[in-house]
Coordinates of C-alpha atoms and ligand atoms in Angstrom, one line a residue:
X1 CA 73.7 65.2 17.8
X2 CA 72.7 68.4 16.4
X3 CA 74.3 69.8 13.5
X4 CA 73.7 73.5 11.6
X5 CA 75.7 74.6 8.4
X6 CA 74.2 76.9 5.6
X7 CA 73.1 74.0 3.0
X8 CA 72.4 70.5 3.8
X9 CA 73.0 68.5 0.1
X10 CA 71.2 65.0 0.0
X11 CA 73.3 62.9 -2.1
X12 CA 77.2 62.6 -3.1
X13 CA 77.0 62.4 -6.6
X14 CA 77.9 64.6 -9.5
X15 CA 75.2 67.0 -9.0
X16 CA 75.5 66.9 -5.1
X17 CA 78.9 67.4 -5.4
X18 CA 79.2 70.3 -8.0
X19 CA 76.3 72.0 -5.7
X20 CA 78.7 71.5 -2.5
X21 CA 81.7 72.8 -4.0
X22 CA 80.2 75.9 -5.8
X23 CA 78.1 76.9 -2.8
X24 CA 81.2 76.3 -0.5
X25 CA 83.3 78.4 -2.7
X26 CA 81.0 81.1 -2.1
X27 CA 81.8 80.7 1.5
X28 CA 78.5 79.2 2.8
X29 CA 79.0 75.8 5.1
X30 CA 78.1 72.9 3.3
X31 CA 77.2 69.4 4.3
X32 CA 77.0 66.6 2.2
X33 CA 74.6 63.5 3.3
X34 CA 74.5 60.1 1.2
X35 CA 73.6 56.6 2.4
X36 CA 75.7 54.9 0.2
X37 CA 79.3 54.3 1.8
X38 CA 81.3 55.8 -1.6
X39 CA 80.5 58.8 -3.0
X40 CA 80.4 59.0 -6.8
X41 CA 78.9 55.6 -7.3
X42 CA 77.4 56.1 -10.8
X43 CA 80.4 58.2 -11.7
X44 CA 83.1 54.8 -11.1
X45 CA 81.0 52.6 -12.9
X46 CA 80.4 55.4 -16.1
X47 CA 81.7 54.8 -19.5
X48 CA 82.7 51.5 -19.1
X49 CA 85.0 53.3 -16.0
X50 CA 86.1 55.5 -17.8
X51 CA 83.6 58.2 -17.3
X52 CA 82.1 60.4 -20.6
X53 CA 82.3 63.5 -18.3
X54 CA 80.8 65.5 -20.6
X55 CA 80.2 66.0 -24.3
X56 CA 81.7 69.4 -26.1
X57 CA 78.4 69.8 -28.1
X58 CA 75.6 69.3 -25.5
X59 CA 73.5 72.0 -26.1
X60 CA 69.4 72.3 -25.3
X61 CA 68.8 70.3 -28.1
X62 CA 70.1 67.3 -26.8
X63 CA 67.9 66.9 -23.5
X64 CA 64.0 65.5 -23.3
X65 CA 62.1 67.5 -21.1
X66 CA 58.0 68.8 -20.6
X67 CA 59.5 72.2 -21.0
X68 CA 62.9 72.2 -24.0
X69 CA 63.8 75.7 -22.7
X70 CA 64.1 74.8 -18.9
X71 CA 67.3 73.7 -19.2
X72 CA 69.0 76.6 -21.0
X73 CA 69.9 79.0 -18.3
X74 CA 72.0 76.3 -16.4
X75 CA 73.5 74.5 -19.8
X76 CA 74.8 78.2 -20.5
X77 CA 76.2 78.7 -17.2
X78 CA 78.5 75.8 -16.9
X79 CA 79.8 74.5 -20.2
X80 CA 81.5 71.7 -20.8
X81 CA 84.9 74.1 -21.9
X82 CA 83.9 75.1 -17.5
X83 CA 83.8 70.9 -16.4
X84 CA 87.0 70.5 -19.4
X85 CA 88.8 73.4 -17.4
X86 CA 88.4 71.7 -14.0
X87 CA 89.4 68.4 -15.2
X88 CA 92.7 69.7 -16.6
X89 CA 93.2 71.7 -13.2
X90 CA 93.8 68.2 -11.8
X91 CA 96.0 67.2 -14.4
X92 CA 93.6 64.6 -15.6
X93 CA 93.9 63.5 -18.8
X94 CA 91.0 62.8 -21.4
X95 CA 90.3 61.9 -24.7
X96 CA 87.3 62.3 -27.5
X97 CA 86.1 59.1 -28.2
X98 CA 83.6 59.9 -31.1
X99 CA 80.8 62.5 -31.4
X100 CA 82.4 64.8 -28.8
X101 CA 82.2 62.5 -25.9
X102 CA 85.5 63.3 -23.6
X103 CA 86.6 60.4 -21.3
X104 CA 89.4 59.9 -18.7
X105 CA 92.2 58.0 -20.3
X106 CA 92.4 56.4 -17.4
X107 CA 89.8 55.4 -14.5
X108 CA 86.7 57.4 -13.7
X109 CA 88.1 57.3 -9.9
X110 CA 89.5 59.9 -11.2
X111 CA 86.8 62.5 -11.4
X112 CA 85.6 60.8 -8.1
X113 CA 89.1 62.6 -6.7
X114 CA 88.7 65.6 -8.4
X115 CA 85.3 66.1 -6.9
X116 CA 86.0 65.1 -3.3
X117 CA 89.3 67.8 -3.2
X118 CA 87.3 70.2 -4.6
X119 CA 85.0 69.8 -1.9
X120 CA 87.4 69.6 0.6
X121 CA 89.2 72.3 -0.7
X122 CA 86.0 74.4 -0.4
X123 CA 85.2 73.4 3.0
X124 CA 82.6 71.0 2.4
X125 CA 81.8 68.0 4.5
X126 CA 80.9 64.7 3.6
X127 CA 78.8 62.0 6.0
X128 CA 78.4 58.9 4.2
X129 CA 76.4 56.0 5.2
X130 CA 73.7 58.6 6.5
X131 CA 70.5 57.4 6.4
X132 CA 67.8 60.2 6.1
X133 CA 64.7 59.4 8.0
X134 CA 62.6 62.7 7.7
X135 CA 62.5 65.9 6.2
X136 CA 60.8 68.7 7.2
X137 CA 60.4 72.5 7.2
X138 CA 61.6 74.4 10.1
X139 CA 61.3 78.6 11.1
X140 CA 64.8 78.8 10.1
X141 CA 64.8 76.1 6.9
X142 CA 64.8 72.8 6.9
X143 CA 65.3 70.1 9.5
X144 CA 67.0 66.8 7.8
X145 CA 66.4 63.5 10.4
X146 CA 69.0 60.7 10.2
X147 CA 70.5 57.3 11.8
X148 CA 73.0 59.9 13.1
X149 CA 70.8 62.5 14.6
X150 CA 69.7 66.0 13.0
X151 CA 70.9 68.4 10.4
X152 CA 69.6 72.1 10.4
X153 CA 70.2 74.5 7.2
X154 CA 68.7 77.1 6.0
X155 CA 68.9 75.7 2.4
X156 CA 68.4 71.9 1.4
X157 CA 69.4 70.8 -2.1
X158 CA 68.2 67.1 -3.0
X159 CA 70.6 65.5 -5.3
X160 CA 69.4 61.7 -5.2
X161 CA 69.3 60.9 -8.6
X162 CA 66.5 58.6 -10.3
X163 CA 65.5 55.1 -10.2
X164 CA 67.3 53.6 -12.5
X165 CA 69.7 50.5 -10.8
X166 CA 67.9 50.1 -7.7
X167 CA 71.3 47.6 -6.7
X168 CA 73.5 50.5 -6.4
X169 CA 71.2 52.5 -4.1
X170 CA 68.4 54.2 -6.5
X171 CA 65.4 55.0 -4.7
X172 CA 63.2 57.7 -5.8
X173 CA 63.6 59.7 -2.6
X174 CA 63.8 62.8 -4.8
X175 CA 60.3 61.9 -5.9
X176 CA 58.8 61.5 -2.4
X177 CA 60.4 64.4 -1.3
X178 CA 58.8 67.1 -3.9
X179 CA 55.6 65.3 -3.3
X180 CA 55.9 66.0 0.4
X181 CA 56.0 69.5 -0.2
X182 CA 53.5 69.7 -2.9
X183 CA 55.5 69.7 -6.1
X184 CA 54.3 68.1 -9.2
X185 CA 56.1 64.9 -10.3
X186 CA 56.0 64.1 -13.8
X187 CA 55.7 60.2 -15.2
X188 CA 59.1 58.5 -14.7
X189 CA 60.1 55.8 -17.5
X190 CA 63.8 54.2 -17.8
X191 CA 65.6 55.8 -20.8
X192 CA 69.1 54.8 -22.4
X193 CA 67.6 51.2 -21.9
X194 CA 68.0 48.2 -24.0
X195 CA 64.6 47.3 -25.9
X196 CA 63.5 43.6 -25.7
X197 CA 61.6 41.5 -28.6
X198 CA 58.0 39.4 -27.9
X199 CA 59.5 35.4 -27.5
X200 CA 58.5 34.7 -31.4
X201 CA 60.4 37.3 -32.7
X202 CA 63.1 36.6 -29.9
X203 CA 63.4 33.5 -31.2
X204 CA 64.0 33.7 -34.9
X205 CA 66.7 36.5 -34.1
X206 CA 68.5 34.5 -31.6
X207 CA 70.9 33.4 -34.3
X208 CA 72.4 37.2 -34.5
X209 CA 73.1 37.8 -31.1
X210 CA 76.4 39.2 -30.3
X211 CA 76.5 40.9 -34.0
X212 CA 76.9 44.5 -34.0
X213 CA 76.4 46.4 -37.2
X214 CA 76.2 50.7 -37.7
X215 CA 72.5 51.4 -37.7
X216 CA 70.1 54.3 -38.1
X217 CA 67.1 53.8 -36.0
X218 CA 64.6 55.8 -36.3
X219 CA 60.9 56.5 -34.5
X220 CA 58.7 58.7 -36.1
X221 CA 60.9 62.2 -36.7
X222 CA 63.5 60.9 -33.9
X223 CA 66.8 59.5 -35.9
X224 CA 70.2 58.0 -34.6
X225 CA 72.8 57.0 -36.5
X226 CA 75.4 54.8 -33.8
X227 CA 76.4 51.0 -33.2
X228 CA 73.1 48.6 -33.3
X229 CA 73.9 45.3 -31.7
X230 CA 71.9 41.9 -31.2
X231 CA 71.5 40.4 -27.6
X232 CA 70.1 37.3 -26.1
X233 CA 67.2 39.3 -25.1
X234 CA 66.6 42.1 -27.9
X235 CA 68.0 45.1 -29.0
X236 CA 70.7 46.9 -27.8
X237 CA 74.0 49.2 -28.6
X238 CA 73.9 53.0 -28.7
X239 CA 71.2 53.5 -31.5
X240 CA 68.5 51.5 -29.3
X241 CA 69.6 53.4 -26.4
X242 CA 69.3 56.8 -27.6
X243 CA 65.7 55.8 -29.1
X244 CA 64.7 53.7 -25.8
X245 CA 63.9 57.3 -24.9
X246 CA 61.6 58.2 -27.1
X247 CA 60.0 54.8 -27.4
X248 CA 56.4 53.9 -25.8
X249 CA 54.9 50.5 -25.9
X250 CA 53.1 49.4 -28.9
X251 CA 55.1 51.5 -30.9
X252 CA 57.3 50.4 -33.8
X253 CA 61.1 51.5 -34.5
X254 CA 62.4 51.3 -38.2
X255 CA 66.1 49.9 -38.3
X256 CA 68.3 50.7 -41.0
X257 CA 71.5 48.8 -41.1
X258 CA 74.6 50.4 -42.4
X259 CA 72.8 53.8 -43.3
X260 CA 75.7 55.2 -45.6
X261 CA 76.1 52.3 -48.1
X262 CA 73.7 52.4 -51.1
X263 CA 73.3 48.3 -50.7
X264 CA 70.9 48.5 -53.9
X265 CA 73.8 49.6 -55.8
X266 CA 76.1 47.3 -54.5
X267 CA 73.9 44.3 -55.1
X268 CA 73.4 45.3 -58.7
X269 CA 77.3 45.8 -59.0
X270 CA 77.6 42.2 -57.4
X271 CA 75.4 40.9 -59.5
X272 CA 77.2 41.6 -62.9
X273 CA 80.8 41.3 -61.5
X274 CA 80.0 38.1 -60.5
X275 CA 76.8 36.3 -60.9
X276 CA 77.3 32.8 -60.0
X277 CA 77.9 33.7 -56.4
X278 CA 74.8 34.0 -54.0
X279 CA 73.0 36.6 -52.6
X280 CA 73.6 35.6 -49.3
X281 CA 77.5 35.6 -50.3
X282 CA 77.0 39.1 -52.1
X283 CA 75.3 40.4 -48.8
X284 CA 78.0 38.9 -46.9
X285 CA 80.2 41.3 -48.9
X286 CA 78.6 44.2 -47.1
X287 CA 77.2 43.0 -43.7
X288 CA 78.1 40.7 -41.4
X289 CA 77.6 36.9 -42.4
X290 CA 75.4 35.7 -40.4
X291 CA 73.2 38.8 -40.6
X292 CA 73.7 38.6 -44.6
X293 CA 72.3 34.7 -43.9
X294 CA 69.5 35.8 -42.1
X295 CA 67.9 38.7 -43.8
X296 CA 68.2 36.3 -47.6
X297 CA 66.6 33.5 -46.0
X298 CA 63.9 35.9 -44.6
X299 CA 63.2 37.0 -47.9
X300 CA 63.6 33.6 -49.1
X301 CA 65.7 34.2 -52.0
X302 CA 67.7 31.6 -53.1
X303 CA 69.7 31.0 -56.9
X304 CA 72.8 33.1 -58.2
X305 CA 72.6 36.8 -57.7
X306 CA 72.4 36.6 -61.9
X307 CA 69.4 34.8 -61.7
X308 CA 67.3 37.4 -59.7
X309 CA 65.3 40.1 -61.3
X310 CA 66.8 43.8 -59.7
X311 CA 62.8 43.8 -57.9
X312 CA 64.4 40.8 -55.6
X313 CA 67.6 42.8 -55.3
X314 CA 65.7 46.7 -54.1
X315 CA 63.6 44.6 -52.0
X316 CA 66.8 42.6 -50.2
X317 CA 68.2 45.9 -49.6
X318 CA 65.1 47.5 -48.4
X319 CA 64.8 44.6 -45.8
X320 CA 68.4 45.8 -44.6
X321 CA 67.6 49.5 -45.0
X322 CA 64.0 50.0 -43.9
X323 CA 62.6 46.9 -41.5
X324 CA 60.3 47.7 -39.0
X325 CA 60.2 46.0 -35.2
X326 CA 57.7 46.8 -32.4
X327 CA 59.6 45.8 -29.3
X328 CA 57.9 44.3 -26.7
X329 CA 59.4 46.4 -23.3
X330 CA 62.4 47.5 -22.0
X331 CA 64.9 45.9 -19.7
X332 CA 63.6 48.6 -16.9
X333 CA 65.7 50.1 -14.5
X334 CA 67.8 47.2 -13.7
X335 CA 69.8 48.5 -16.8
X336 CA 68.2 51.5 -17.7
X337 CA 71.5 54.2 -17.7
X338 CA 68.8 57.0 -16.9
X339 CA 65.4 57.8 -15.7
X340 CA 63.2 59.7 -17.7
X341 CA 60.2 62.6 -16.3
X342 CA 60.3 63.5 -12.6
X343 CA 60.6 66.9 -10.8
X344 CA 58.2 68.9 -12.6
X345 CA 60.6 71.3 -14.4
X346 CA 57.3 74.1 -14.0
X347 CA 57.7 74.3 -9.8
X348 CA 61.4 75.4 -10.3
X349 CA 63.2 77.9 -11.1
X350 CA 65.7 77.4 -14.2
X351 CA 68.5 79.9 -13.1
X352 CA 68.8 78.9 -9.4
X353 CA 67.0 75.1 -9.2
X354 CA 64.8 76.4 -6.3
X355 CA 61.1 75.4 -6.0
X356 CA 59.1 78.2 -6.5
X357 CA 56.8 77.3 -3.6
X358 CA 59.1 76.3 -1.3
X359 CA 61.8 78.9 -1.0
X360 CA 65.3 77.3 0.4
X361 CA 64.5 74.0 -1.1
X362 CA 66.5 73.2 -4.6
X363 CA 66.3 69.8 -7.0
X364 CA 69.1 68.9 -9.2
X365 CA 70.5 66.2 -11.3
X366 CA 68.7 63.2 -12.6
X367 CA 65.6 64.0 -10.6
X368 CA 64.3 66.2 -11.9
X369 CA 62.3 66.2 -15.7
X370 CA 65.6 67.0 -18.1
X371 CA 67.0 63.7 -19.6
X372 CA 70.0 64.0 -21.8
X373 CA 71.5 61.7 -25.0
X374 CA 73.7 59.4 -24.5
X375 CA 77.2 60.6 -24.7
X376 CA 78.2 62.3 -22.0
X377 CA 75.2 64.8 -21.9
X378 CA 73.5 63.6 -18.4
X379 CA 77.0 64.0 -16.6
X380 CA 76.5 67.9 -18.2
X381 CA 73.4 68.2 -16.8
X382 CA 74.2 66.8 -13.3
X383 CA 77.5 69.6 -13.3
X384 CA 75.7 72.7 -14.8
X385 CA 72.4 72.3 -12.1
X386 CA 74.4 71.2 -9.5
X387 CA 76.6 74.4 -10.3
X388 CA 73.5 76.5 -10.6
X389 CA 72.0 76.0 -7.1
X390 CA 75.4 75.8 -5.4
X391 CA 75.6 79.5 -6.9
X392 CA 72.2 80.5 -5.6
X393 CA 71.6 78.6 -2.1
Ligands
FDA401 P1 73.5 60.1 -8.9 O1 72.7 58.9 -9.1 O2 74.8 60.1 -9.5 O3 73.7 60.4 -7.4 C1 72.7 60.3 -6.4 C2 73.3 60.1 -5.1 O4 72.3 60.1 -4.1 C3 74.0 58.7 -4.9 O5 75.3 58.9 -4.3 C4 73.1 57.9 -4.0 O6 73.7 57.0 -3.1 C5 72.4 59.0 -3.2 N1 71.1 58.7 -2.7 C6 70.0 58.1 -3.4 N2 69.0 58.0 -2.6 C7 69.3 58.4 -1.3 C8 68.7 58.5 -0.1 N3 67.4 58.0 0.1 N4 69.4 59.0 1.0 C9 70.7 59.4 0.8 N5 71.3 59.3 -0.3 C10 70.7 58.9 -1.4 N6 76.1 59.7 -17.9 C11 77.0 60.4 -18.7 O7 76.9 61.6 -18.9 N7 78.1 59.7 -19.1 C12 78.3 58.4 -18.8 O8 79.4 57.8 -19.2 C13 77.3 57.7 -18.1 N8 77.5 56.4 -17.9 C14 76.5 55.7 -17.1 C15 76.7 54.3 -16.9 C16 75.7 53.7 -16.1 C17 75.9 52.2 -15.9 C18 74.7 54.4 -15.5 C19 73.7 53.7 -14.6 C20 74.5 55.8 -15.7 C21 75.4 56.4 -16.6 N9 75.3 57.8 -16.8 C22 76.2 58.4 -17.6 C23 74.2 58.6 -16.2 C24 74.8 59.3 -15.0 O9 75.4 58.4 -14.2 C25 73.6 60.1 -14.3 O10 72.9 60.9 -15.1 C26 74.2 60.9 -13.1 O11 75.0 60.1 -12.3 C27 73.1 61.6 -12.4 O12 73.8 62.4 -11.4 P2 73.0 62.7 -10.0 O13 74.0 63.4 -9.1 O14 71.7 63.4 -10.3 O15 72.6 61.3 -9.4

């Protein structure tokens, strides 16, 4: 079998699929290629299924990248008022959860719907379970070689995503593939990762796992103030994800636990309302208890709160407020929600995706070097590139 459209996309998810319905609107024949049997697979299992489609403040700012400005032209392009717009075409309805992250109100399959009649309603086709055995460049494009014979297209859009959960299909083809025609691939990390602790550490923690408390973590100028939470194996919660991705081994994160509370104060006030309780009960006031017990026994205070000096109490609270760890690792792409580096933002071009060497040939999504927040942003990014080479190819 032989098959020719316009565009070949590699991968059915959000990016491949925003790139096959824009591009089919435009009236250029589209097929879609995954080798997963469902398209969408990351999108069902996002936001706890209910899918943060997109967050109403993503803006440059909130992406990592070698190059801040690549992403720009496409972010302004497609907005998240374009993705809202879409979503409430299809009558689904959302919600903001907290810090402008919009979810379904219902199931995540929802989106999955939306996306697959759009593409059908733009005359896109879909072959699932498609393994790709070879790529290569022909006189008129780009020959795709599969389990199910060959695709011809002029244009070829790769849309496989990163590495991160290799058990639902991750491969790093996206990598291979820019490699194979000589564009630069930049270090790839997992990011939006839980951070585990060195067994010593590990250890004297395990008492707190399960506890979740608001945090600021910080590393070096990077801040974020969200939910911290203690595991069986480290750190996690969205604080330690959002700073996963800056982390780098060896270096150390400073956690602050329940940022807005001046707990100096409140100790001191403690202290003279009631100073025959402990500081472990005082601390208890303010934190959860078993944290309270463990941070006063690391300090090894002991005695009624009116027995210790206000030194003991500004240095309780500065243990609460201003600890630093040096995790160990991360859990790695096993759990990683993103990956982080990749496609060389330099060999593209940021309006249309396209490598600059390789005319006809566009990268989009997760592969390529633009990692977002947590929040809702990485769903933007998949939508406004995807929408930017479906405009171009
Ligand atoms: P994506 O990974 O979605 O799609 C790639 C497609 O290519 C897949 O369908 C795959 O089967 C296919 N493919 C891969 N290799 C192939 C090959 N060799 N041959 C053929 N097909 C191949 N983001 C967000 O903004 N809000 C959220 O709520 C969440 N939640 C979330 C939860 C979890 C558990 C994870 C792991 C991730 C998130 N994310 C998220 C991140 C988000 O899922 C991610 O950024 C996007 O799915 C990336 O979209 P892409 O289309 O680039 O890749």
């Amino acid at each position: 079998m032989q098959r020719k459209s316009d565009i070949i996309v590699i991968g059915a998810g959000a990016a491949g699929m925003m790139a096959a319905i824009r591009a089919g609107k435009r009236g250029r024949s589209v097929v879609v290629l995954d080798h997963a049997r469902a398209p969408g697979e990351k999108i069902r299992i996002s936001g706890g299924g209910r899918c943060n489609f997109t967050n109403i403040h993503a803006g440059p700012k909130n992406f990592l990248s070698a190059n801040p400005h690549f992403c720009k032209s496409a972010l302004a392009r497609f907005t998240p008022a374009d993705f809202i717009a879409m979503v409430e075409r299809h009558g689904i309805a959302w919600h903001e959860k907290t810090l402008g992250q919009l979810f379904c109100d219902d199931s995540a399959k929802d989106i999955i719907r939306m996306l697959l009649d759009e593409m059908c309603a733009a005359g896109a086709a879909l072959d699932l379970a498609t393994e790709i055995t070879g790529v290569e460049r022909t006189d008129a494009g780009f020959r795709v070689s599969t389990g199910q014979g060959a695709y011809e297209a002029s244009s070829l859009i790769v849309a496989t995503g990163g590495k991160s959960i290799p058990k639902m299909g991750a491969t790093g083809f996206a990598y291979r593939l820019a490699e194979q025609f000589g564009l630069a691939v930049l270090e790839t990390r997992p990011a939006l990762v839980p951070l585990t602790l060195d067994p010593g550490l590990l250890a004297s923690i395990a008492p707190l796992a399960g506890i979740s408390a608001p945090a600021e973590i910080r590393h070096g100028k990077t801040a974020f103030r969200e939910a911290l939470l203690f595991t069986h194996r480290g750190l996690s919660g969205p604080a330690i994800l959002q700073i996963s991705s800056y982390w780098r081994e060896g270096d150390e994160i400073v956690v602050a636990i329940e940022p807005d509370i001046d707990i100096a104060a409140q100790l001191k006030v403690a202290k003279q309302l009631n100073g025959r309780q402990s500081a472990q009960t005082a601390l208890g006031e303010i934190l959860p208890k078993r944290l309270a017990q463990f941070l006063v026994e690391r300090e090894k205070i002991s005695g009624n709160m009116a027995d210790l000096p206000d030194k003991t109490l500004l240095s309780l609270a500065a243990s609460v407020q201003n600890f630093a760890i040096k995790p160990s690792g991360s859990e790695g792409y096993r759990t990683a929600e993103v990956t982080l580096g990749g496609i060389d933002t330099a060999a593209l071009d940021s309006r249309s995706m396209e490598a600059k060497a390789v005319p006809g040939l566009y990268f989009i999504g997760e592969c390529v070097d633009v990692t977002g927040w947590l929040g809702g942003y990485n769903f933007q990014w998949a939508w406004a590139s995807g929408f930017a080479a479906g405009e171009c190819a």
